Short mmCIF file of C-alpha atoms in Angstrom, two decimals:
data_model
loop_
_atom_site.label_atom_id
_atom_site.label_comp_id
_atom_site.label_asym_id
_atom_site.label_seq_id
_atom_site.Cartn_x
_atom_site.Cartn_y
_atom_site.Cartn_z
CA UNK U 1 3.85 -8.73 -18.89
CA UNK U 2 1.59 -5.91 -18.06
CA UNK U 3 -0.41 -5.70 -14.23
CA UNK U 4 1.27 -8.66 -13.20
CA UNK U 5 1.28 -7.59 -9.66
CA UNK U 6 -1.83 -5.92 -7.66
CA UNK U 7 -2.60 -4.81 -4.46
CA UNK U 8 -2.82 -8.13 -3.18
CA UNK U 9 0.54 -8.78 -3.85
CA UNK U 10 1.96 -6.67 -1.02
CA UNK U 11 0.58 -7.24 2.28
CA UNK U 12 1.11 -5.75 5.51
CA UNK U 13 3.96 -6.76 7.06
CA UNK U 14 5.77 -8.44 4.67
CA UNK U 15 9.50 -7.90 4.22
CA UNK U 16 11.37 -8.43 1.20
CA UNK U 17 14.85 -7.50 0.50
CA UNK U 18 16.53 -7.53 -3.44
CA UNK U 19 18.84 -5.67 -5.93
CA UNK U 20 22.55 -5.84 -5.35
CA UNK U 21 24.52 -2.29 -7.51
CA UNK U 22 28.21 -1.81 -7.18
CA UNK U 23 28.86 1.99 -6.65
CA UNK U 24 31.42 3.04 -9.08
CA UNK U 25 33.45 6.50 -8.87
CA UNK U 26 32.38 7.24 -12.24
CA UNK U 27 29.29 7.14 -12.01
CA UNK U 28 29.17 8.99 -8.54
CA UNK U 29 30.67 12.12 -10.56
CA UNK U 30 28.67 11.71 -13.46
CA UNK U 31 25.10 12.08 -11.67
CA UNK U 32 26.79 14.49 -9.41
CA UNK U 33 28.48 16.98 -12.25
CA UNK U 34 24.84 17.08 -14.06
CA UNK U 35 22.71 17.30 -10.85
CA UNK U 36 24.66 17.95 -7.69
CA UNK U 37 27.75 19.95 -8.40
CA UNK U 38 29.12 20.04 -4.45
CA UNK U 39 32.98 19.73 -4.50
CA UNK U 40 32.57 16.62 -2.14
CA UNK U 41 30.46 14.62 -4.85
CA UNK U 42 32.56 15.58 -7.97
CA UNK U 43 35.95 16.20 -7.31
CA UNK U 44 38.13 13.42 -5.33
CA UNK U 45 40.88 15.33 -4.06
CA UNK U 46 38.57 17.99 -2.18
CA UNK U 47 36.52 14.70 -0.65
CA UNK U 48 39.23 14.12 0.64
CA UNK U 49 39.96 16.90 2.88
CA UNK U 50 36.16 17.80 3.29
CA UNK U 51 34.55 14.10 3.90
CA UNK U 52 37.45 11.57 4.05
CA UNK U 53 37.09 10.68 0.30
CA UNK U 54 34.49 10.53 -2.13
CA UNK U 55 30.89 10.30 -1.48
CA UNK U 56 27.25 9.85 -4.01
CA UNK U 57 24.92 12.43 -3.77
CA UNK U 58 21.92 11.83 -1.66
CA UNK U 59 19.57 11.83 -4.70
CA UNK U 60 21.87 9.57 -6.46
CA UNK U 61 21.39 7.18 -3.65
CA UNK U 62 17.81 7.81 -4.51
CA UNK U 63 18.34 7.30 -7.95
CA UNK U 64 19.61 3.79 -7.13
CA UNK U 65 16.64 2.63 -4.64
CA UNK U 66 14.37 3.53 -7.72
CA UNK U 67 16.26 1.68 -10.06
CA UNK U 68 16.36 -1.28 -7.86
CA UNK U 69 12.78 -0.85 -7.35
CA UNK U 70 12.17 -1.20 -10.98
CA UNK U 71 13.70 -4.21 -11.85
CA UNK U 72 12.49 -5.65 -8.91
CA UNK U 73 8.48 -4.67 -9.51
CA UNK U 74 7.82 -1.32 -10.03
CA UNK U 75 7.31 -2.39 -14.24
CA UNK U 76 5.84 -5.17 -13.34
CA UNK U 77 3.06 -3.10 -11.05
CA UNK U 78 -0.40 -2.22 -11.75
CA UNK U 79 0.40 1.11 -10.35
CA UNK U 80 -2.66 3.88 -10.46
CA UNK U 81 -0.67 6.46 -8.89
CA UNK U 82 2.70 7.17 -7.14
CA UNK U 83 2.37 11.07 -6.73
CA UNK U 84 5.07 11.93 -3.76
CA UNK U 85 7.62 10.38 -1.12
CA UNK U 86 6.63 11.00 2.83
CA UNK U 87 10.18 10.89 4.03
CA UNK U 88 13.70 10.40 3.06
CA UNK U 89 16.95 10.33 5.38
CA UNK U 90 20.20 9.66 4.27
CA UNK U 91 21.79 8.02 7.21
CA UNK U 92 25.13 6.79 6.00
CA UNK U 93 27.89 8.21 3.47
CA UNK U 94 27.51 6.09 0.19
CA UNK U 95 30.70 5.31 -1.13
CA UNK U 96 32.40 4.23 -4.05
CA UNK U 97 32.67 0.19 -4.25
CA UNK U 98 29.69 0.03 -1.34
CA UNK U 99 27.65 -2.39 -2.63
CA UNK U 100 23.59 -2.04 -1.86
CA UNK U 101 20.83 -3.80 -2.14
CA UNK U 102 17.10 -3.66 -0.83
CA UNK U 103 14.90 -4.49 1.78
CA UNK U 104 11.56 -2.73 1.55
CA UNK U 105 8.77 -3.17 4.18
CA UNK U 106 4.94 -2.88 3.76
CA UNK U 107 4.08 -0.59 6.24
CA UNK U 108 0.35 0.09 5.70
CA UNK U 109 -1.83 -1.80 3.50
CA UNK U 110 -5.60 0.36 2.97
CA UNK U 111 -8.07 -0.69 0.04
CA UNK U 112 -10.19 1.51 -1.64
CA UNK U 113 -12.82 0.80 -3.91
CA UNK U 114 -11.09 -1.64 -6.69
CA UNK U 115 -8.01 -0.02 -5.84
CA UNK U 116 -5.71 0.09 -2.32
CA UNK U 117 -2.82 2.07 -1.07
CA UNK U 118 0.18 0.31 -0.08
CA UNK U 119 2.83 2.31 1.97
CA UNK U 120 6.13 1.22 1.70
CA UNK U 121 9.67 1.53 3.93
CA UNK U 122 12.52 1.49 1.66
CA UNK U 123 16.42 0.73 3.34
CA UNK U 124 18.62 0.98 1.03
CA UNK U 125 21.29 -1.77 2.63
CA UNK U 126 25.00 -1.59 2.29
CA UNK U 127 28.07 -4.17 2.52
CA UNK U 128 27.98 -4.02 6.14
CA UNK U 129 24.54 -4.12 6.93
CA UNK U 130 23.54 -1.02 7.85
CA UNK U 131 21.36 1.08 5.87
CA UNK U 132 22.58 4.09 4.66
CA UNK U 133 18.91 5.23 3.35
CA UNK U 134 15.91 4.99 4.08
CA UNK U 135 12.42 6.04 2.54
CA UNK U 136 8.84 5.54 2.65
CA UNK U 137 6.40 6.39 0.35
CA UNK U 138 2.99 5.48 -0.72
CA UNK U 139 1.57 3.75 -4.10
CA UNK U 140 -2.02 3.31 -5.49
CA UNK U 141 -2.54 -0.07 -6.98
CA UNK U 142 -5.11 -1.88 -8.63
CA UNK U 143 -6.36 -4.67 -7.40
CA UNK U 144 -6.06 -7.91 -8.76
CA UNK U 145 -9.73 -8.80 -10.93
CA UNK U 146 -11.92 -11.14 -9.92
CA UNK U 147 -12.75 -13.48 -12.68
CA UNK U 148 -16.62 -13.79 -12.67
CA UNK U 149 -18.22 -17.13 -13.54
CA UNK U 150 -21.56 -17.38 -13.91
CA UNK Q 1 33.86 31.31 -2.45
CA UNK Q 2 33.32 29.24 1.09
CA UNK Q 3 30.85 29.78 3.44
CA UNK Q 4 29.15 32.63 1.93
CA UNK Q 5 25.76 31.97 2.95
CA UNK Q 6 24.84 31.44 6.68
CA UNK Q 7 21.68 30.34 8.66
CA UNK Q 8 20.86 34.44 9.12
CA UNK Q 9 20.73 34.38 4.99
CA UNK Q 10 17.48 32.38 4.90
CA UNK Q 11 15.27 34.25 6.91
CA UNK Q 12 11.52 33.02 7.84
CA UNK Q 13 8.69 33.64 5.29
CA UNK Q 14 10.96 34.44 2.39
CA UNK Q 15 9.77 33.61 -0.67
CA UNK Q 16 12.99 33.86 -3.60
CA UNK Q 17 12.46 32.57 -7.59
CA UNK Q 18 15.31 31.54 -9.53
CA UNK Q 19 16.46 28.70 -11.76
CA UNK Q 20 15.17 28.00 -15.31
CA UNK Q 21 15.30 24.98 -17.19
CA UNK Q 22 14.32 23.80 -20.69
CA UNK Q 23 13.36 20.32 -20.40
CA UNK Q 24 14.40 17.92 -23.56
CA UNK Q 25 13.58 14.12 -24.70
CA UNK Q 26 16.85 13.16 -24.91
CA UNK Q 27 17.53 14.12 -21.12
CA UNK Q 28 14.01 12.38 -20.22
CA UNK Q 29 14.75 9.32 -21.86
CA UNK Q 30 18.46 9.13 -20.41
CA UNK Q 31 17.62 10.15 -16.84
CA UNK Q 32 14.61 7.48 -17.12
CA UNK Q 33 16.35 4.66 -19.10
CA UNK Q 34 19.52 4.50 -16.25
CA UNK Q 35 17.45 4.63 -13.45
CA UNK Q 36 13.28 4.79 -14.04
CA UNK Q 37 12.88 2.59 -17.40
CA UNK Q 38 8.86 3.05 -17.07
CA UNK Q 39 7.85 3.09 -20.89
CA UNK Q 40 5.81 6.35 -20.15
CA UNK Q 41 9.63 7.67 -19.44
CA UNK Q 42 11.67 5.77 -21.82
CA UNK Q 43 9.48 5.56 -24.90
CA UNK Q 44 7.64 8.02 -27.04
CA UNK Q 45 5.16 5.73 -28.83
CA UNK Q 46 4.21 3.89 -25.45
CA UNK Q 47 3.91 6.82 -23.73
CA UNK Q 48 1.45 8.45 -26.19
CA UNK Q 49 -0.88 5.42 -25.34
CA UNK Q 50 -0.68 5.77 -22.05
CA UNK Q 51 -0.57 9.34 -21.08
CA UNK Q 52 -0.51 11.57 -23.57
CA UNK Q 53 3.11 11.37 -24.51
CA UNK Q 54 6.32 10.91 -22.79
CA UNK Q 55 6.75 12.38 -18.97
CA UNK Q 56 9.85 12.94 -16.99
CA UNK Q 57 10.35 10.63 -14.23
CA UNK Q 58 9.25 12.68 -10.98
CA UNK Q 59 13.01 11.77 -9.64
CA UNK Q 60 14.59 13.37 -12.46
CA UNK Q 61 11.94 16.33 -11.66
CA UNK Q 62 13.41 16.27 -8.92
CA UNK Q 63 16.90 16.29 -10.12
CA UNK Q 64 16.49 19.02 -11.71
CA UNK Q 65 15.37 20.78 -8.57
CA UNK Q 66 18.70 20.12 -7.00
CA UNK Q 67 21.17 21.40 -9.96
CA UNK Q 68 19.10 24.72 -9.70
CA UNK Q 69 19.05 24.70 -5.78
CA UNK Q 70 23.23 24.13 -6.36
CA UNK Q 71 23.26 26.80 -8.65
CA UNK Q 72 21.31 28.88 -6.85
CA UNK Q 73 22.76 28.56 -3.48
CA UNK Q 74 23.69 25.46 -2.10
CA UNK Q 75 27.12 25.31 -3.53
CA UNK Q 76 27.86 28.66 -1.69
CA UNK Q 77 26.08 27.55 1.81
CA UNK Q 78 27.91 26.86 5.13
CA UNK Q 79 25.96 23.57 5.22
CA UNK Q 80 26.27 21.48 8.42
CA UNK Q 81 23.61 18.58 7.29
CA UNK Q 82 21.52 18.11 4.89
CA UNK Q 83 20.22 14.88 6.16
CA UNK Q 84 17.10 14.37 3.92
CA UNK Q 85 13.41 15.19 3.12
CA UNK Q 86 10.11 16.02 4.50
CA UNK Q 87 7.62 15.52 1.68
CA UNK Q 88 7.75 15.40 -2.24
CA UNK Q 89 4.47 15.28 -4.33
CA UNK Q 90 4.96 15.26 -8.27
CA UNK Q 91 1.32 17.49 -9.17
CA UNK Q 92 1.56 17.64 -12.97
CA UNK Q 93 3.40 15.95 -15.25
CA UNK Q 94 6.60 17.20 -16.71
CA UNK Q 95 7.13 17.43 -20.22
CA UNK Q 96 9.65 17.62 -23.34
CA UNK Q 97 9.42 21.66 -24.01
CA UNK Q 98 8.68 22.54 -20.44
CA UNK Q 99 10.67 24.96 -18.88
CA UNK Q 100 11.35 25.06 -15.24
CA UNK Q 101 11.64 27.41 -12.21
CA UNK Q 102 11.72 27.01 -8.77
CA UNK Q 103 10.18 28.96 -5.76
CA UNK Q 104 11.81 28.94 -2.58
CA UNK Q 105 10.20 29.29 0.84
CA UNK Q 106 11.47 29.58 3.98
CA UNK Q 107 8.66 27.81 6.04
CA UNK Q 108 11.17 27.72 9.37
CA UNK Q 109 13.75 28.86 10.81
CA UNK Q 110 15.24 27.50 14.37
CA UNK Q 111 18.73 28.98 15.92
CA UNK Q 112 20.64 26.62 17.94
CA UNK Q 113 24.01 27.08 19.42
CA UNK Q 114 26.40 28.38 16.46
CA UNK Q 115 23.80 27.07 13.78
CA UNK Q 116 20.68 26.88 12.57
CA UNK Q 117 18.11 24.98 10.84
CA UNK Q 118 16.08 26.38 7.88
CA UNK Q 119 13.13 24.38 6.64
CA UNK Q 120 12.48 25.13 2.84
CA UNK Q 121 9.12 24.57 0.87
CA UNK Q 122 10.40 24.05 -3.03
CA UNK Q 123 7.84 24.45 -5.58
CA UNK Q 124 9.02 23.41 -9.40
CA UNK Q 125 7.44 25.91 -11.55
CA UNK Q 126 6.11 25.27 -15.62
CA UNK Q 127 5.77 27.80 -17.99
CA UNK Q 128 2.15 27.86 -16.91
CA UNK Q 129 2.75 29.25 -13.44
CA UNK Q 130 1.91 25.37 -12.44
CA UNK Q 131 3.73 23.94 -9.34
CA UNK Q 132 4.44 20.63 -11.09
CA UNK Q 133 6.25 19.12 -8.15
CA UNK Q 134 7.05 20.64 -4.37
CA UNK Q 135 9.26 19.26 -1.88
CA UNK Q 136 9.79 19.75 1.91
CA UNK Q 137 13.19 20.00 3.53
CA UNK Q 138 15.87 20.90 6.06
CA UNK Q 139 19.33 22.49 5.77
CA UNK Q 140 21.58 22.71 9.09
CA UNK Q 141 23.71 25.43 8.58
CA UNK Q 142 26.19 27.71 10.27
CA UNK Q 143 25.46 30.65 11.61
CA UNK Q 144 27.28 33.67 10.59
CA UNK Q 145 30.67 33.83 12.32
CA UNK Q 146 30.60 37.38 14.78
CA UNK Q 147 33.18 39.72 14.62
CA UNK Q 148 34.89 39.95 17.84
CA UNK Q 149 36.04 43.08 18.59
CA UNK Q 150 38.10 44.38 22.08
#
């Protein structure tokens, strides 16, 4: 289902929240032993001394939002452009079993000609409630087309 | 080796190249299919439709960044906090074939008591001398211990 969702699908304001991953170990030490080699990423036994156990690498946390994002609309988008991230803070240690989820806020909503920029705030939620990410970026979309009738 | 690299390492203005990495399908289509499925990522027919052929997902870009930033130098930094990012912006598309380098800048550099904050401008550079992505960010890091002498 191509362009299902436009500009006009995100308004200002709104607040949505989705997704729901379990962190596993494994998978913490796989993205981390290709990308993000750090002792306190790969290797349990030195989390433990350095960190109090185990934690994902930032970007994997990353890695996770986007996923999240996709299943949740990015494919479904009529995105134009998403060239760059404004900001990105990694708040809280993500840990193995956590479980996260979503809730992304529309921060700014600015049309252009036939197009608009939507800027979004991204938490990246965990079990408890607090969110141990956050990030806000901006996407061009298209907007939805008028049907004409004559 | 611990700790070999300290806040006094990174000094203001300097500008350091390193890294270089050959860029493949598979890895394109595994980073994107876990975590980005985006046909342009995941699928080499789709993709030629609609841009050309397939591109890396900017995050795995951006991946890449960080396994030659660890290779580099993070793994031997005495890094307090590392607590998130400034600014990404994906340029040019990345490619199957490309190979990558990265350009370090040391944009600013602030001593506080026993540490010190660096803030690093990262350029991701293609065989073309193209910046394909840049990011913005800040390490906290020790400063190097003094000798103390009587």
């Amino acid at each position: 289902m191509p362009d299902a969702l436009y500009f006009e699908d995100f308004p200002l304001g709104e607040v949505v929240e989705y997704g729901g991953i379990d962190v596993s170990v494994d998978e913490i030490i796989a993205f981390a032993s290709e990308f993000d080699p750090q002792p306190f990423h790969t290797d349990e036994e030195a989390a433990r001394a350095a960190t109090g156990g185990l934690i994902a690498s930032g970007w994997h946390t990353s890695a996770l939002l986007l996923r999240m994002n996709c299943e949740a609309f990015l494919m479904r988008a009529a995105i134009l452009e998403e060239a760059g991230v404004e900001e990105v803070r990694w708040q809280l240690p993500v840990r193995p079993r956590d479980r996260l989820h979503v809730r992304r806020q529309t921060l700014a909503s600015r049309s252009r000609a036939s197009a608009g920029e939507v800027e979004f705030l991204y938490e990246v939620i965990n079990q408890n409630g607090l969110a141990a990410m956050i990030q806000r970026s901006v996407l061009l979309l298209k907007q939805r087309p008028r049907l004409v009738t004559s």
